[in-house]
CSV table of N, CA and C in Angstrom, one decimal:
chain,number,residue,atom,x,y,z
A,1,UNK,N,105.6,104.7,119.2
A,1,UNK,CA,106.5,104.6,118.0
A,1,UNK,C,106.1,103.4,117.2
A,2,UNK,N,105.2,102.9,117.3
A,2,UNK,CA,104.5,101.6,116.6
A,2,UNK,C,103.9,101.6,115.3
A,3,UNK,N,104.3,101.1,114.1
A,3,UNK,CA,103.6,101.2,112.8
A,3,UNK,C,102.9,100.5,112.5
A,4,UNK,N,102.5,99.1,113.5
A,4,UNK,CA,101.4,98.5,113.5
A,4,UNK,C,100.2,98.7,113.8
A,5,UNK,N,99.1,98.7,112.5
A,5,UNK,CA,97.8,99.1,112.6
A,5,UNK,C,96.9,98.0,113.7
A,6,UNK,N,95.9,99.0,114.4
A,6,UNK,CA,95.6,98.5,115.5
A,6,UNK,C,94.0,98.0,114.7
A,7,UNK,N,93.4,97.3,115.9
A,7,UNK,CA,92.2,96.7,115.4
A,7,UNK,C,91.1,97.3,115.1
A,8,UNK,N,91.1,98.6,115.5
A,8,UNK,CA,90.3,100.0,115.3
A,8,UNK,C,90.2,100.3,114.2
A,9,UNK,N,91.9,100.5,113.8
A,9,UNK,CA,92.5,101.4,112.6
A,9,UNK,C,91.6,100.0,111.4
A,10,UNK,N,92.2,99.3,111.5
A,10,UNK,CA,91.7,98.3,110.6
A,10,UNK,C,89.8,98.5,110.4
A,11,UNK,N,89.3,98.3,111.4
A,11,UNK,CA,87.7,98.5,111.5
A,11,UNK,C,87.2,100.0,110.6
A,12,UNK,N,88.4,100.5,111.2
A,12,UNK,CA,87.4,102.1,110.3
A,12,UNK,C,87.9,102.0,108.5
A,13,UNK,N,89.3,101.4,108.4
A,13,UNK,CA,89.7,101.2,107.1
A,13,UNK,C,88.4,100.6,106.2
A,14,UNK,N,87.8,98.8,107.2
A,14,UNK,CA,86.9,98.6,106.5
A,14,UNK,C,85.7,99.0,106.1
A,15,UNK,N,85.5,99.6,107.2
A,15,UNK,CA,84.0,100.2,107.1
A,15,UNK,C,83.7,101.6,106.3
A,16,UNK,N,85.1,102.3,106.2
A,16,UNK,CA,84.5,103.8,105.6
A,16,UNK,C,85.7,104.2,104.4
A,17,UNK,N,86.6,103.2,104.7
A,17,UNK,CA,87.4,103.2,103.1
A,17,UNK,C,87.1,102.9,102.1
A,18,UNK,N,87.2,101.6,102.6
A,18,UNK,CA,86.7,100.7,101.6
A,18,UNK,C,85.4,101.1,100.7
A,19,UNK,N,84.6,100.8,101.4
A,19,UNK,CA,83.4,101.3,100.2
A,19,UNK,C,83.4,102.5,99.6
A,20,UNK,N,84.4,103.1,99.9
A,20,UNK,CA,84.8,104.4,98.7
A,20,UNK,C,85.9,104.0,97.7
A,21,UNK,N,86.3,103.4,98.2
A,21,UNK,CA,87.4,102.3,96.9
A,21,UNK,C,86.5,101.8,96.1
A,22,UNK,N,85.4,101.1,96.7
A,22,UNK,CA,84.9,100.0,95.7
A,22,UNK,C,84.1,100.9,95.1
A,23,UNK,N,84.0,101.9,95.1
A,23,UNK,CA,82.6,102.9,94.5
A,23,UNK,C,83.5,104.1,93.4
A,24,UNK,N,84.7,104.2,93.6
A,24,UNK,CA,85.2,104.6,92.6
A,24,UNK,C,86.8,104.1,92.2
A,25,UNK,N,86.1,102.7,91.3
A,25,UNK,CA,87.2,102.2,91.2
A,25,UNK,C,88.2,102.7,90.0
A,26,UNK,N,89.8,102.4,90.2
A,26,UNK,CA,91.0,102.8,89.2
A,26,UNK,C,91.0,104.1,89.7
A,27,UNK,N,90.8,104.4,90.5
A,27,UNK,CA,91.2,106.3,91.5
A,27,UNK,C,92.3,105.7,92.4
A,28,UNK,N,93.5,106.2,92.1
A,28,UNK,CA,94.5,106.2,93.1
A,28,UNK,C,94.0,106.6,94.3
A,29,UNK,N,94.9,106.7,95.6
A,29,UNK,CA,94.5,107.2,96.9
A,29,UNK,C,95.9,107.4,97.7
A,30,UNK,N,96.0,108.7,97.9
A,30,UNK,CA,97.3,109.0,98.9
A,30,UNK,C,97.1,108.6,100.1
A,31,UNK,N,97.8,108.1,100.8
A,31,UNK,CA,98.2,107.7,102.0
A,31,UNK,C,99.0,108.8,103.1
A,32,UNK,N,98.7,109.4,103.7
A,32,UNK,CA,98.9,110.5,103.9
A,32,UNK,C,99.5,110.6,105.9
A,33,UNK,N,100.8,109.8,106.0
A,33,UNK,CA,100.8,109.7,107.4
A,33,UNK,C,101.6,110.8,108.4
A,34,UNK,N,100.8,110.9,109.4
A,34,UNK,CA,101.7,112.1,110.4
A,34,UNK,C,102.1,111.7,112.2
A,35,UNK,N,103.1,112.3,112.4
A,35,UNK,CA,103.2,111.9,113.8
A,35,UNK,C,103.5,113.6,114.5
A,36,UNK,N,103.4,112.9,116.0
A,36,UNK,CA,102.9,114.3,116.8
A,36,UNK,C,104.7,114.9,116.4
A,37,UNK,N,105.3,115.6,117.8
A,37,UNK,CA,106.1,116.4,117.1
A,37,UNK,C,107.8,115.7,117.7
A,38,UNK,N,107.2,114.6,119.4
A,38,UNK,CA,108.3,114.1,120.2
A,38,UNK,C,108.9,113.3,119.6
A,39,UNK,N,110.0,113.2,119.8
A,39,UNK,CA,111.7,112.7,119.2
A,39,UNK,C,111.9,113.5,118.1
A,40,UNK,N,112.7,112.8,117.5
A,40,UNK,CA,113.8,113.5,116.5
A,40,UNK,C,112.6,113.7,114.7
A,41,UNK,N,113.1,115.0,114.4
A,41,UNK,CA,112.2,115.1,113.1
A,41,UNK,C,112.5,113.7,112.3
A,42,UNK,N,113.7,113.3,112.3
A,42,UNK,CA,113.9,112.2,111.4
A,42,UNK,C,113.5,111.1,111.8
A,43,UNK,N,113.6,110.8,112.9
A,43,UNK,CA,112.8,109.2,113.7
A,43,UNK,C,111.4,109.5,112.8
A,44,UNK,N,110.7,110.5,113.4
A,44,UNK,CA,108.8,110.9,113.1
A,44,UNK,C,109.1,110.6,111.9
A,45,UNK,N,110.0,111.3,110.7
A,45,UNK,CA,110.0,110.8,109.4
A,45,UNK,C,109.6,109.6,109.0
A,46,UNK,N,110.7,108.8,109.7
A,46,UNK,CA,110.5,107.3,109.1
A,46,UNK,C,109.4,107.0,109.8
A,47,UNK,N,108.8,107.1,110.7
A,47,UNK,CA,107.5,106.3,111.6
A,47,UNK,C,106.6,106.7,110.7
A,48,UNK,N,106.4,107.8,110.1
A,48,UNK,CA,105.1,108.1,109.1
A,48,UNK,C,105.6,107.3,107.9
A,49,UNK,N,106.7,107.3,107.4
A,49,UNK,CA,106.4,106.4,106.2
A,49,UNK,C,106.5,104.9,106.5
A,50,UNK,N,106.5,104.4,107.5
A,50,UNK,CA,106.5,103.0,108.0
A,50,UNK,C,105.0,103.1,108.2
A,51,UNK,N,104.0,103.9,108.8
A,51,UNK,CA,102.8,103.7,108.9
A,51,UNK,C,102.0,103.8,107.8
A,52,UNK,N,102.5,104.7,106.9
A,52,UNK,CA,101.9,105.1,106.0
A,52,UNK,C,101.9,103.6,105.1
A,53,UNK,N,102.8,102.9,104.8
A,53,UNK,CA,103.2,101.8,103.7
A,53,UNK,C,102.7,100.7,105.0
A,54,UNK,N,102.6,100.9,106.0
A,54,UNK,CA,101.5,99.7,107.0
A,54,UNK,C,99.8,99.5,106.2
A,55,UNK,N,99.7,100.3,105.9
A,55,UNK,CA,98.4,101.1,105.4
A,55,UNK,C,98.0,100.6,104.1
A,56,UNK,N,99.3,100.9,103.6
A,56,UNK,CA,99.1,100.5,102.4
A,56,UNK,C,99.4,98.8,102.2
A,57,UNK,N,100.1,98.2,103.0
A,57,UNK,CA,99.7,96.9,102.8
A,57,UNK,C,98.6,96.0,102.9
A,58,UNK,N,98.0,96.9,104.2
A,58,UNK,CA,96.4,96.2,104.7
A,58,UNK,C,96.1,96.5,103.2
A,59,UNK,N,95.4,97.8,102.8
A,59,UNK,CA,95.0,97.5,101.7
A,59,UNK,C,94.9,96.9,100.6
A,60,UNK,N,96.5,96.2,100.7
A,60,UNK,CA,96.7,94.9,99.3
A,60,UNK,C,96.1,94.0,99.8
A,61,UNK,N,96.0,93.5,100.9
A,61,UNK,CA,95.4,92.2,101.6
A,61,UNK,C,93.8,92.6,101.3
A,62,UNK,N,93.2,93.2,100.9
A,62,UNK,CA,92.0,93.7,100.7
A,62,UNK,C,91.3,93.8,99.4
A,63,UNK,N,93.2,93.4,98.5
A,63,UNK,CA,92.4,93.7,97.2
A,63,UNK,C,93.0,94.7,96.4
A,64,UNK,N,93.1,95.6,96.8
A,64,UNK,CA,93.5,97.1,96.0
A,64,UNK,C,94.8,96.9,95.5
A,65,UNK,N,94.9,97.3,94.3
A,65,UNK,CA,95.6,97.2,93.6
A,65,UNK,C,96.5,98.5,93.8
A,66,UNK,N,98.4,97.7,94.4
A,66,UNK,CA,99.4,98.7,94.5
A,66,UNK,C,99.6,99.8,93.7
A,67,UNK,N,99.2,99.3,92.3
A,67,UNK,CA,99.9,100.7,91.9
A,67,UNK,C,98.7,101.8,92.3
A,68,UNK,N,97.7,101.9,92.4
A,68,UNK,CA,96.3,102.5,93.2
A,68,UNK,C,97.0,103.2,94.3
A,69,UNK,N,98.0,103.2,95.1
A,69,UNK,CA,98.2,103.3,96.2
A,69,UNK,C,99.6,104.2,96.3
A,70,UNK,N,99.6,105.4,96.8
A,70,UNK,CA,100.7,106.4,96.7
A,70,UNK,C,101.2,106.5,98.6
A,71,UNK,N,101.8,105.6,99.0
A,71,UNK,CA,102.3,106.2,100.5
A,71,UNK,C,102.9,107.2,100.7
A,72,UNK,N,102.9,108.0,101.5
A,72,UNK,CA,103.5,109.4,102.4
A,72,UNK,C,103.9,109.5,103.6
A,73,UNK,N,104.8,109.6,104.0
A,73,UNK,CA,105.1,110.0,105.7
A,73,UNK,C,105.4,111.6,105.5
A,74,UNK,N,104.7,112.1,106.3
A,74,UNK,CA,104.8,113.7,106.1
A,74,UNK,C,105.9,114.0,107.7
A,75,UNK,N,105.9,113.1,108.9
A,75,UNK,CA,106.5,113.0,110.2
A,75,UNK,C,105.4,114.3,110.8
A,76,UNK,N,106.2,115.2,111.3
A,76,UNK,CA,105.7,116.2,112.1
A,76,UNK,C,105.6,117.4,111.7
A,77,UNK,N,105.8,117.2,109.8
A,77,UNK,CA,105.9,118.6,109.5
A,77,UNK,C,104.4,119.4,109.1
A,78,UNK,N,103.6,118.7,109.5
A,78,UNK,CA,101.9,119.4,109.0
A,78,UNK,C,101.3,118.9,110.8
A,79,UNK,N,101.7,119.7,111.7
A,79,UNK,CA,100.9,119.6,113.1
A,79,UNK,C,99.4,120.3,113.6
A,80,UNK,N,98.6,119.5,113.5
A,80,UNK,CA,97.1,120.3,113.6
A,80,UNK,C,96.8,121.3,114.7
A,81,UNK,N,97.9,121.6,115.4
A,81,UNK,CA,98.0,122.3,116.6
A,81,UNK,C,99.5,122.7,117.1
A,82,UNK,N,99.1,123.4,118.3
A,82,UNK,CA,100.4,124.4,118.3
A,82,UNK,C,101.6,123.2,119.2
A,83,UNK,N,101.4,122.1,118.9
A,83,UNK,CA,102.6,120.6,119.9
A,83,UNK,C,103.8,120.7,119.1
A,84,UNK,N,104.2,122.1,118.9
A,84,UNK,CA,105.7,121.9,118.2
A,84,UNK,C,106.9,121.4,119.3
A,85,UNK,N,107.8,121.0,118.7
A,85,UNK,CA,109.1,120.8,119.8
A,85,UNK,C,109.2,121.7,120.7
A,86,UNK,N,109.5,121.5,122.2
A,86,UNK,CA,109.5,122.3,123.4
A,86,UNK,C,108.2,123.1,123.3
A,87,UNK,N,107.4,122.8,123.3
A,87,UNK,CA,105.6,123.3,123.7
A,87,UNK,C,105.4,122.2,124.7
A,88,UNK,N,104.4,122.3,125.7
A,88,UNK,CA,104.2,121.6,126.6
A,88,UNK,C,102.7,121.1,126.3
A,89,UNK,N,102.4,119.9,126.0
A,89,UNK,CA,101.0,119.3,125.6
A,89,UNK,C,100.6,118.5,126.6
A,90,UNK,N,99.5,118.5,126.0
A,90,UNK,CA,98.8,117.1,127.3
A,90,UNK,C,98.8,115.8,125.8
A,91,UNK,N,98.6,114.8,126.8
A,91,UNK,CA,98.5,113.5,125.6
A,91,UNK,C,97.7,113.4,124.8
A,92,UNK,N,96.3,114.5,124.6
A,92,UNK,CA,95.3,114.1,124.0
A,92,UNK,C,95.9,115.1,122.4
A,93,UNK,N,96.5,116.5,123.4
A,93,UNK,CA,96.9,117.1,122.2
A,93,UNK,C,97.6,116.3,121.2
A,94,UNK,N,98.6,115.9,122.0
A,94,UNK,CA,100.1,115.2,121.1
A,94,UNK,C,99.2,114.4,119.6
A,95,UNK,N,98.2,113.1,120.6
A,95,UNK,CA,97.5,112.4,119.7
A,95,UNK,C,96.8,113.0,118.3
A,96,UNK,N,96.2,114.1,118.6
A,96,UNK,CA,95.1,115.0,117.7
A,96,UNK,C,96.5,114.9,116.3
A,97,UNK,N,97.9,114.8,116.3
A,97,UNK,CA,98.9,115.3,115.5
A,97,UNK,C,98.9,113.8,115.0
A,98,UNK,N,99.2,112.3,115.6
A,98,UNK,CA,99.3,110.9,115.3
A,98,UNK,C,98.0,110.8,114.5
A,99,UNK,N,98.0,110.9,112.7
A,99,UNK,CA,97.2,110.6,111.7
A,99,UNK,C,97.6,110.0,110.9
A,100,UNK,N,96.5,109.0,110.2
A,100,UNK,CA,96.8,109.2,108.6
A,100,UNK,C,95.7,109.5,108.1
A,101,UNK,N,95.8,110.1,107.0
A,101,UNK,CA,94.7,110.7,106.2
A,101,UNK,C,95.1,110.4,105.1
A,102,UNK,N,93.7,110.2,104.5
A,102,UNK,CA,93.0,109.6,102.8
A,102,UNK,C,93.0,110.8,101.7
A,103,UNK,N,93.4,110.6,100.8
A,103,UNK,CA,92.9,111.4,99.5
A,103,UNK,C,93.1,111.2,98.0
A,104,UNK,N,91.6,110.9,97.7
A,104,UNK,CA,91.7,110.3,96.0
A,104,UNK,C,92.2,111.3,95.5
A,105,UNK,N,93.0,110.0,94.1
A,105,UNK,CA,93.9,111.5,93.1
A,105,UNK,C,93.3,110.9,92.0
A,106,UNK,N,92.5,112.2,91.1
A,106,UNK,CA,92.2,111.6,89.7
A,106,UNK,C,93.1,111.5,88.8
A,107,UNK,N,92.9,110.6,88.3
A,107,UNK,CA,94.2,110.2,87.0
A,107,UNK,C,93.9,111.0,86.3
């Protein structure tokens, strides 16, 4: 239940975000965050937009200019697999659902 970005999350931000920021600059970028499907739809809510605007902070610390930057918590409602409530998962499944994902918007 954690919206703190870990030191991974950070490492891949720098290494494979970033130089697509800096390569097409003044392109907005959605922030696009999801959680698997356990607890309440509306807890998962806020945890994606807590992660999603985690995300987007790093990125000001980086430079990028806020208004550039559109956050999203989508919670559990876009699941990349079948981990709906009362489905039985293993932990790897649940995780495959714990994302965020990138996408430039042209102005």
């Amino acid at each position: 239940g954690s919206a703190s970005l870990t030191s991974e999350a950070m490492r891949i931000i720098d290494s494979r975000l970033m130089p697509v920021l800096q390569q097409n600059p003044g392109v907005k970028l959605e922030i696009a965050s999801h959680t698997d499907a356990r607890g309440t739809a509306s807890s998962n809510q806020s945890l994606s937009e807590r992660r999603a605007k985690a995300v987007a902070d790093y990125l000001m610390t980086k430079g990028v200019n806020s208004s550039l930057l559109v956050a999203n918590g989508y919670g559990e409602r876009n699941l990349k697999n079948r981990c709906a409530d009362g489905v039985s998962c293993t932990e790897r499944e649940h995780s495959a659902n714990r994302r965020t994902e990138f996408r430039l918007i042209n102005n």
